[in-house]
mmCIF file of C-alpha atoms in Angstrom:
data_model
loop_
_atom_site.group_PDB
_atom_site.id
_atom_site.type_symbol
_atom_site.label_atom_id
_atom_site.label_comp_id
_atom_site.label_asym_id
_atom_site.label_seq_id
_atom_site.Cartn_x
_atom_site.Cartn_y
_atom_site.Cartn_z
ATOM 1 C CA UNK G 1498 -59.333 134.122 86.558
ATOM 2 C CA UNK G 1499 -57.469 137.844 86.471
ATOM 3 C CA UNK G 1500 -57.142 139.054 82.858
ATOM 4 C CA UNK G 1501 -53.763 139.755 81.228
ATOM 5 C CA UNK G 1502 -51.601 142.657 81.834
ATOM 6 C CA UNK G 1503 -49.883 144.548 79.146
ATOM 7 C CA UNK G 1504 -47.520 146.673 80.066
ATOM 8 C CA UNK G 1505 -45.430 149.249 77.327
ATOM 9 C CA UNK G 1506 -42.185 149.581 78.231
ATOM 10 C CA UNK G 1507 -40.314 152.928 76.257
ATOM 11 C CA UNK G 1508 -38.063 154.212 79.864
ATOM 12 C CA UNK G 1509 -36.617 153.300 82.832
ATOM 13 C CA UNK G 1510 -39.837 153.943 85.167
ATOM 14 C CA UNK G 1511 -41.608 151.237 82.768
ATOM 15 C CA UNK G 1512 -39.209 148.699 84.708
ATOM 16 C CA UNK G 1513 -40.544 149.916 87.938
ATOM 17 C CA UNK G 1514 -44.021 150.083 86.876
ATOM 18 C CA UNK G 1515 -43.979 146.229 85.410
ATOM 19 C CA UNK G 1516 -42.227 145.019 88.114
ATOM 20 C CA UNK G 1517 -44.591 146.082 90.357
ATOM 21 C CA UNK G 1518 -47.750 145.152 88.438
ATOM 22 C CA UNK G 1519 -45.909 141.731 87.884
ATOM 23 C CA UNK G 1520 -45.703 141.848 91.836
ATOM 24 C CA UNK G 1521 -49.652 142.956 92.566
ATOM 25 C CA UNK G 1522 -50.593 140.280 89.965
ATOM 26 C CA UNK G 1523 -48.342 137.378 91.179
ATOM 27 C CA UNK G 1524 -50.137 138.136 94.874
ATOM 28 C CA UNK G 1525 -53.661 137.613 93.437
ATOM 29 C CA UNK G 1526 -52.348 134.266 92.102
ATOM 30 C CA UNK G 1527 -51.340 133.253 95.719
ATOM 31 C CA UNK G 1528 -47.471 133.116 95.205
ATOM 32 C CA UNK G 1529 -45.616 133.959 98.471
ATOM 33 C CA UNK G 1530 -43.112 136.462 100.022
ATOM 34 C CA UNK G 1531 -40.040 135.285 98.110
ATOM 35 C CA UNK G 1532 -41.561 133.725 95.308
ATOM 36 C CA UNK G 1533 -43.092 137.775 94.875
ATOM 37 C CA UNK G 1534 -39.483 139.204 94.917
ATOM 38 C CA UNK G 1535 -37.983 136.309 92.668
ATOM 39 C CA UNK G 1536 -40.398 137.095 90.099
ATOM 40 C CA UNK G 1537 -40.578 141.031 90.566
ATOM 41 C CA UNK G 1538 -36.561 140.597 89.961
ATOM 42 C CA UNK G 1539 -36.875 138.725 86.820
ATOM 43 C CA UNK G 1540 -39.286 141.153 85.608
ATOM 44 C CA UNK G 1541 -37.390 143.641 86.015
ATOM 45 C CA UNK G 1542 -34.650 142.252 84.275
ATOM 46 C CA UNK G 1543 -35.898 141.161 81.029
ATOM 47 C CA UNK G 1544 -37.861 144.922 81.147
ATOM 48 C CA UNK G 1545 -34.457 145.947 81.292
ATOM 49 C CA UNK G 1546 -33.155 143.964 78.993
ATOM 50 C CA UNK G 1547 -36.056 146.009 76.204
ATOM 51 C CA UNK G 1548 -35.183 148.960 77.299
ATOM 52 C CA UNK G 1549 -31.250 148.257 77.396
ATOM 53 C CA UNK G 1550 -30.876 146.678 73.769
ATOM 54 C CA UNK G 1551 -34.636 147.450 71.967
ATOM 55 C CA UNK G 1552 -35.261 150.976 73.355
ATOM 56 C CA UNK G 1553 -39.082 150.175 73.360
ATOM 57 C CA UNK G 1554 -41.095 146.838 73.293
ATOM 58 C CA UNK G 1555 -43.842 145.337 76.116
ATOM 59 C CA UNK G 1556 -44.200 142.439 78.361
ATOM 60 C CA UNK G 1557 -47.547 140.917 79.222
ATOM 61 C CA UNK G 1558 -48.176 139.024 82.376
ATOM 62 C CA UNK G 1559 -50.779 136.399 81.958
ATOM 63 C CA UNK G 1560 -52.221 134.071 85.054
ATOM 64 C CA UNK G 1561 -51.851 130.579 83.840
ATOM 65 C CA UNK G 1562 -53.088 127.000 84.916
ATOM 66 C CA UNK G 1563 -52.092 123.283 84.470
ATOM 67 C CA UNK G 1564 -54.240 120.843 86.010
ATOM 68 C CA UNK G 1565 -54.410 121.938 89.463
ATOM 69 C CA UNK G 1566 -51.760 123.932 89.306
ATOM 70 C CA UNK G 1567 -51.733 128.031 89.080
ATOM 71 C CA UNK G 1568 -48.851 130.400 87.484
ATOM 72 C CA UNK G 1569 -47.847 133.340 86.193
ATOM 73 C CA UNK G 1570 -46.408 133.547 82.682
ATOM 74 C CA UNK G 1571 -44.439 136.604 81.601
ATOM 75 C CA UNK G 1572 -43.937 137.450 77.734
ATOM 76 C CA UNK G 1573 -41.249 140.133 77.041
ATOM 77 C CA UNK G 1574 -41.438 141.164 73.882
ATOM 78 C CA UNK G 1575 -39.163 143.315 71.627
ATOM 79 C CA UNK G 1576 -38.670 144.273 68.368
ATOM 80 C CA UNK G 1577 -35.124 145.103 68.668
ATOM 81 C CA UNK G 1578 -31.681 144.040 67.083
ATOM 82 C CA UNK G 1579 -31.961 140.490 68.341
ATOM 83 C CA UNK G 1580 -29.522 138.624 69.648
ATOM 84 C CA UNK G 1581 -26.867 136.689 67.467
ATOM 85 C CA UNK G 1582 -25.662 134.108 69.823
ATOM 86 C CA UNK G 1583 -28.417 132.821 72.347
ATOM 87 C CA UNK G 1584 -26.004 130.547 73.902
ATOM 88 C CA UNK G 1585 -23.796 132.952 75.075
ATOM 89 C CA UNK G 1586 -25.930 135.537 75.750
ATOM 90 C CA UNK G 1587 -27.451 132.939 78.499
ATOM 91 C CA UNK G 1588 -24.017 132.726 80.260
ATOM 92 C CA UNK G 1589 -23.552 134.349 83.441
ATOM 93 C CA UNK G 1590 -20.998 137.054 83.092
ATOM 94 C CA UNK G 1591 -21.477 137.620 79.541
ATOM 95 C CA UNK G 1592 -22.539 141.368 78.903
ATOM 96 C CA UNK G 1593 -21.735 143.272 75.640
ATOM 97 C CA UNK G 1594 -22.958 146.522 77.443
ATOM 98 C CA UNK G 1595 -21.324 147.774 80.849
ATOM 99 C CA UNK G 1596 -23.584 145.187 82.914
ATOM 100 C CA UNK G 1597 -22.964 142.239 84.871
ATOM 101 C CA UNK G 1598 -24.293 140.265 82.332
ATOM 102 C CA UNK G 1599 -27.099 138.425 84.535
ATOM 103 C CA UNK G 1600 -29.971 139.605 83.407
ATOM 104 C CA UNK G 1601 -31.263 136.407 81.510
ATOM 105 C CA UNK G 1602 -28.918 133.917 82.811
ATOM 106 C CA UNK G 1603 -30.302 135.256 86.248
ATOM 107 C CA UNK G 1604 -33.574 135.087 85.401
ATOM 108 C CA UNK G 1605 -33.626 131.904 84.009
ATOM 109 C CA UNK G 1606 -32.726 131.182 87.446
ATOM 110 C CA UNK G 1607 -35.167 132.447 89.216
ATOM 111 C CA UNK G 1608 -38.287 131.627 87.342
ATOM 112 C CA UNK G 1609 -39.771 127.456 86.682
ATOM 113 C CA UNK G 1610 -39.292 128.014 82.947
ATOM 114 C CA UNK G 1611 -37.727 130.169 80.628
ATOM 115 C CA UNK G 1612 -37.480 130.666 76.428
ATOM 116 C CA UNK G 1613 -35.990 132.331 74.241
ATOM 117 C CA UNK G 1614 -36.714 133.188 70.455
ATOM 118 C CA UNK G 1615 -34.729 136.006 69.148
ATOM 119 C CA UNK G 1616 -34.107 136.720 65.387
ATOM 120 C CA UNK G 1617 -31.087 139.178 64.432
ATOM 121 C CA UNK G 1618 -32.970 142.409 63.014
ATOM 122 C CA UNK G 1619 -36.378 141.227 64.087
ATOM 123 C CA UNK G 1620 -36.552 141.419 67.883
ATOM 124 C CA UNK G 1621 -36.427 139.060 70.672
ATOM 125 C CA UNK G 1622 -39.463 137.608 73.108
ATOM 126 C CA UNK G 1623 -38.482 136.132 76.195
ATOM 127 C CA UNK G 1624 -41.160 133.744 77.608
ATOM 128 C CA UNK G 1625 -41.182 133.078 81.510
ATOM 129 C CA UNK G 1626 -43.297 130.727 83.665
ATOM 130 C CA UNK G 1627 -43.150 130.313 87.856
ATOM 131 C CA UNK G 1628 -45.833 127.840 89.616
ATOM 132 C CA UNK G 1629 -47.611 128.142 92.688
ATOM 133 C CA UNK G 1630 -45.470 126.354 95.004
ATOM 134 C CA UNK G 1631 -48.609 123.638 96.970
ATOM 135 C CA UNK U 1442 -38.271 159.785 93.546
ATOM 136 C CA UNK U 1443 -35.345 161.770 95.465
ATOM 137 C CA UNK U 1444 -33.623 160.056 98.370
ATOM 138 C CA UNK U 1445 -33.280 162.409 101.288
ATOM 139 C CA UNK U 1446 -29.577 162.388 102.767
ATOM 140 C CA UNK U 1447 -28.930 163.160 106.336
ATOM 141 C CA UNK U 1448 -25.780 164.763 107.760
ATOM 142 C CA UNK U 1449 -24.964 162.941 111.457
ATOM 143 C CA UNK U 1450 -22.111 163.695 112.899
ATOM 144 C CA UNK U 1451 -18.965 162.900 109.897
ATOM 145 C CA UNK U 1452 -21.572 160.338 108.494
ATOM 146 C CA UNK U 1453 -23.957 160.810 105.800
ATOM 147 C CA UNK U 1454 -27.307 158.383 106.012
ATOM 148 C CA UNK U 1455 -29.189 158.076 102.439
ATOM 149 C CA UNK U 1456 -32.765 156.872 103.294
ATOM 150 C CA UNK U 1457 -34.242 155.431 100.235
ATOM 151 C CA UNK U 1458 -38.216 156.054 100.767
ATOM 152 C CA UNK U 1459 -39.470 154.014 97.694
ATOM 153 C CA UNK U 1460 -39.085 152.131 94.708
ATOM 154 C CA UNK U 1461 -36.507 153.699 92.726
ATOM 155 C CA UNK U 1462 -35.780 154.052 89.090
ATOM 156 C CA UNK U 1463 -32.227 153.722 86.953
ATOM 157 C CA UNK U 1464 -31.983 157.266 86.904
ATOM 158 C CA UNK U 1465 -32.598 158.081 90.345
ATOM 159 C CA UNK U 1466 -30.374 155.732 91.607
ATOM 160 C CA UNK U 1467 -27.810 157.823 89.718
ATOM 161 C CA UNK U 1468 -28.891 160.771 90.996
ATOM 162 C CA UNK U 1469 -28.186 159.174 93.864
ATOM 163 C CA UNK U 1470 -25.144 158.162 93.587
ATOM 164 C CA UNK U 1471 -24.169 161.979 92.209
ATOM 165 C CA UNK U 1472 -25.609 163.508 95.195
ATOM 166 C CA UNK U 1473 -23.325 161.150 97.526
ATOM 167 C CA UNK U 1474 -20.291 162.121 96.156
ATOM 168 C CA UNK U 1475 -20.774 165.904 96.168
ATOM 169 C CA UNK U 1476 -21.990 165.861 99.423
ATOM 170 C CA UNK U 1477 -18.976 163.875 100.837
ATOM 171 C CA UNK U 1478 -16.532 166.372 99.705
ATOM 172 C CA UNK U 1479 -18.875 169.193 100.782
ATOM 173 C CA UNK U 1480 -19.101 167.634 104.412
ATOM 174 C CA UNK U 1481 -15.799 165.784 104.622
ATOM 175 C CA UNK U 1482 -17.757 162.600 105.943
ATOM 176 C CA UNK U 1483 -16.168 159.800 106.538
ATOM 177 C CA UNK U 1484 -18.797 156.858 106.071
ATOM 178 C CA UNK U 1485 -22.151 156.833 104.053
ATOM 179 C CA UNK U 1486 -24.679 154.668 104.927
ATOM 180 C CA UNK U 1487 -27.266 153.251 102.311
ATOM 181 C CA UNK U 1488 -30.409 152.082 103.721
ATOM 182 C CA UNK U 1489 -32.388 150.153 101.731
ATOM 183 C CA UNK U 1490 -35.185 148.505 104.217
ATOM 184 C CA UNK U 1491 -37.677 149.438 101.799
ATOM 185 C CA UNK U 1492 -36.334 148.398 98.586
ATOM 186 C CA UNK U 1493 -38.599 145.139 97.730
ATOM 187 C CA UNK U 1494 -36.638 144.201 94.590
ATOM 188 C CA UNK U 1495 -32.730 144.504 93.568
ATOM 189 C CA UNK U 1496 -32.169 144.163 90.305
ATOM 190 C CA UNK U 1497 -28.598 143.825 88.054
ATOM 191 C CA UNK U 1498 -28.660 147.462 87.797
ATOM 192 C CA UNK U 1499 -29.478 148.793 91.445
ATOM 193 C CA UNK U 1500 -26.643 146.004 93.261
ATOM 194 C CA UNK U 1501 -24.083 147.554 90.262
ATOM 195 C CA UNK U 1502 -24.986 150.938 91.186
ATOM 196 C CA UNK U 1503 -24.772 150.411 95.031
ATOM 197 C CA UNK U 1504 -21.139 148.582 94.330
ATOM 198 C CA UNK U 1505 -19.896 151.878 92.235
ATOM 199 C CA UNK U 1506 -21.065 153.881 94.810
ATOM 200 C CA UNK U 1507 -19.202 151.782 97.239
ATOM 201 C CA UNK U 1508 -16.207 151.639 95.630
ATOM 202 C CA UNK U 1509 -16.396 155.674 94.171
ATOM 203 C CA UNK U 1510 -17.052 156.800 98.236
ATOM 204 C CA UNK U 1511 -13.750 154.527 99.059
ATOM 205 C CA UNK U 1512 -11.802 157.269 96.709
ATOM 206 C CA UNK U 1513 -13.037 159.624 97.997
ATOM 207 C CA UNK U 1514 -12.056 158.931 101.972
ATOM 208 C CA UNK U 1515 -15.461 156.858 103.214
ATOM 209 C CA UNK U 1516 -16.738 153.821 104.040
ATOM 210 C CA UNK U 1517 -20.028 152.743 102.453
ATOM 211 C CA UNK U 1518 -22.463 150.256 104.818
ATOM 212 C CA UNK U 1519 -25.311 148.924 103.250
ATOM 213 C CA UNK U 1520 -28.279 148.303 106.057
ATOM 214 C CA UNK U 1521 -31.470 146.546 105.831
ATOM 215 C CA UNK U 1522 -31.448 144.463 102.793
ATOM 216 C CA UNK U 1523 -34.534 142.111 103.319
ATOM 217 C CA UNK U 1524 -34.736 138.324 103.328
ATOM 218 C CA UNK U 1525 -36.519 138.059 100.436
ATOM 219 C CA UNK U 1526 -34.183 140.315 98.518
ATOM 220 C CA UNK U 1527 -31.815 138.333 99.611
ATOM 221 C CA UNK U 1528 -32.790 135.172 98.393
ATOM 222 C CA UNK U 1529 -33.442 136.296 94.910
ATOM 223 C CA UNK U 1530 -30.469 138.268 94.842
ATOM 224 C CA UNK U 1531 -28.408 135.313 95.484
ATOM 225 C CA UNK U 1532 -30.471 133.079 92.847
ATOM 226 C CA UNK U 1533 -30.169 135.729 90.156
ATOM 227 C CA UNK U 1534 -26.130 135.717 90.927
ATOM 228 C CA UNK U 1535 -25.777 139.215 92.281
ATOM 229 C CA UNK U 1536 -22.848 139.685 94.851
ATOM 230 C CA UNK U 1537 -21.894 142.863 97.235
ATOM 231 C CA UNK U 1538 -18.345 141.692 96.997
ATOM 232 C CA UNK U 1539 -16.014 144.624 98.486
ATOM 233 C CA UNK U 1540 -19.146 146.357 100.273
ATOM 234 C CA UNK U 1541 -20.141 145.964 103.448
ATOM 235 C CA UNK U 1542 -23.475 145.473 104.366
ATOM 236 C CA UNK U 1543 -25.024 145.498 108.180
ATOM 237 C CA UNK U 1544 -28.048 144.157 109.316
ATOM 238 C CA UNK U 1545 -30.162 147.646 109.980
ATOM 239 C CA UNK U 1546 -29.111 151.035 110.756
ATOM 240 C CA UNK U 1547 -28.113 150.397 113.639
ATOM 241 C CA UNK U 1548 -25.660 148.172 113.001
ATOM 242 C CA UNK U 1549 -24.406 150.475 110.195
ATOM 243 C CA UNK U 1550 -23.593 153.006 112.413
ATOM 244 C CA UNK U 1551 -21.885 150.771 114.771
ATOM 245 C CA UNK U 1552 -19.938 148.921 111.985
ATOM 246 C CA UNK U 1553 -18.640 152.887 110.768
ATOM 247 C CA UNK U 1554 -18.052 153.442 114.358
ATOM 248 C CA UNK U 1555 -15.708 150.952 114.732
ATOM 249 C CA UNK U 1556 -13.777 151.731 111.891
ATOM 250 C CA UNK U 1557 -12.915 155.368 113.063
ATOM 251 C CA UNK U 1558 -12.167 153.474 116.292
ATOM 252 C CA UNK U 1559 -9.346 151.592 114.204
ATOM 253 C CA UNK U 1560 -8.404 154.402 112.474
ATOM 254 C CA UNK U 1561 -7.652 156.733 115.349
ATOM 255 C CA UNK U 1562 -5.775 153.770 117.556
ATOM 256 C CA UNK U 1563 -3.956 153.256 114.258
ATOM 257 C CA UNK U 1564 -2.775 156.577 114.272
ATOM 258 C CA UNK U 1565 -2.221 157.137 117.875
ATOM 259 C CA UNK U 1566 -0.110 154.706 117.762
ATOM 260 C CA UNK U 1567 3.477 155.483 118.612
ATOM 261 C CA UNK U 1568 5.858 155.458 115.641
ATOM 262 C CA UNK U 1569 9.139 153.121 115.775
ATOM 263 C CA UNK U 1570 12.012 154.890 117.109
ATOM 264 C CA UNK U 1571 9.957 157.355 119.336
#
């Protein structure tokens, strides 16, 4: 089995960088075309998200299995502000920035499972799972 | 990364080469709008064949761009978004509403064509009374 991936994420060309060793990673697993973008996109919005609101944190992508079945799991971590109201921070549209306000919404979307702990003044970690698809 | 923008004709063509980051899709968007005063175009085209992911941030940025270009006398096309970026797009909610997009270059160039095609038989037309 590959070995986890940490990945420090301080600027905007940390996004690029994780989403593209999310991307490398997910194609050792044996994830297809779309399945690649879907999670490269959620990557790169909950990296965003770090940078956006935290300044600096790091996300670790970690190959995963359940019974027969392979994944990718994808921990974004932060130390940050937090986030006061989980509920509506998950709502699509909802931004308190300039954004569109789909980052996690979106990505909750996109990936098989998606959590989120996030303390106000202690950070937020964002934990994201996607199967290979038999 | 810098995106290289060609001059053709009154049209400007922005070829993105590779990934790009937040701030060079600013710079981007920067370079568009002094180079369509400079050159007086009248249609930009974004192509984005390469692009393997679009996030939040690069679909917002591509839609200001749109919409700054409109102000400023041209039509934006966006050409070559890929299936797969389509897909997630659409899953993670993103929408080009008020941009057009073609499928390739091509395409692009046709769709601006057409528009100075309208324009000019709008024009040409002859005024009531005359």
């Amino acid at each position: 089995m590959e070995n986890e991936v940490r990945i420090a994420i301080n600027s905007d060309q940390d996004i690029v960088i994780a989403r593209q060793q999310g991307r490398t990673l997910a194609s050792k697993l044996g994830f297809n075309g779309s399945d690649l973008t879907v999670i490269a996109t959620a990557i790169s919005e909950v990296a965003r998200n770090i940078v956006e609101f935290a300044g600096k944190g790091e996300l670790a992508l970690t190959p995963i299995q359940q019974s027969h079945k392979q994944g990718l799991m994808v921990v974004a971590h932060d130390d940050g502000p937090g986030i006061p109201n989980i509920q509506l921070a998950l709502q699509d549209g909802f931004s308190t920035t300039a954004s569109l306000g789909l980052g996690l919404p979106g990505s909750r979307r996109l990936m098989d499972e998606f959590t989120i702990v996030s303390a106000v003044g202690k950070g937020t970690t964002v934990t994201m799972r996607k199967w290979v698809r038999g | 990364m810098q995106v290289p923008i060609l001059k053709q004709r009154d049209y400007l063509i922005a070829s993105i080469q590779a990934a790009l980051t937040d701030a060079d899709l600013l710079e981007l968007r920067d370079e568009l709008m002094k180079q369509v005063g400079k050159f007086r175009s009248r249609g930009v085209i974004i192509d984005v064949t390469v692009l393997d992911v679009m996030d939040s941030f690069a679909v917002r940025t591509l839609r200001s761009i749109a919409h700054m270009m409109k102000l400023r006398g041209a039509d934006t096309v966006i050409v070559g978004i890929q299936p797969e970026v389509a897909f997630a797009m659409v899953q993670l909610g993103l929408t080009l509403t008020g941009v057009e997009t073609a499928l390739d270059l091509e395409e692009g160039l046709a769709f601006l064509d057409d528009q100075r095609l309208k324009e000019r038989q709008v024009k040409g037309a002859p005024k009531r009374g005359e």
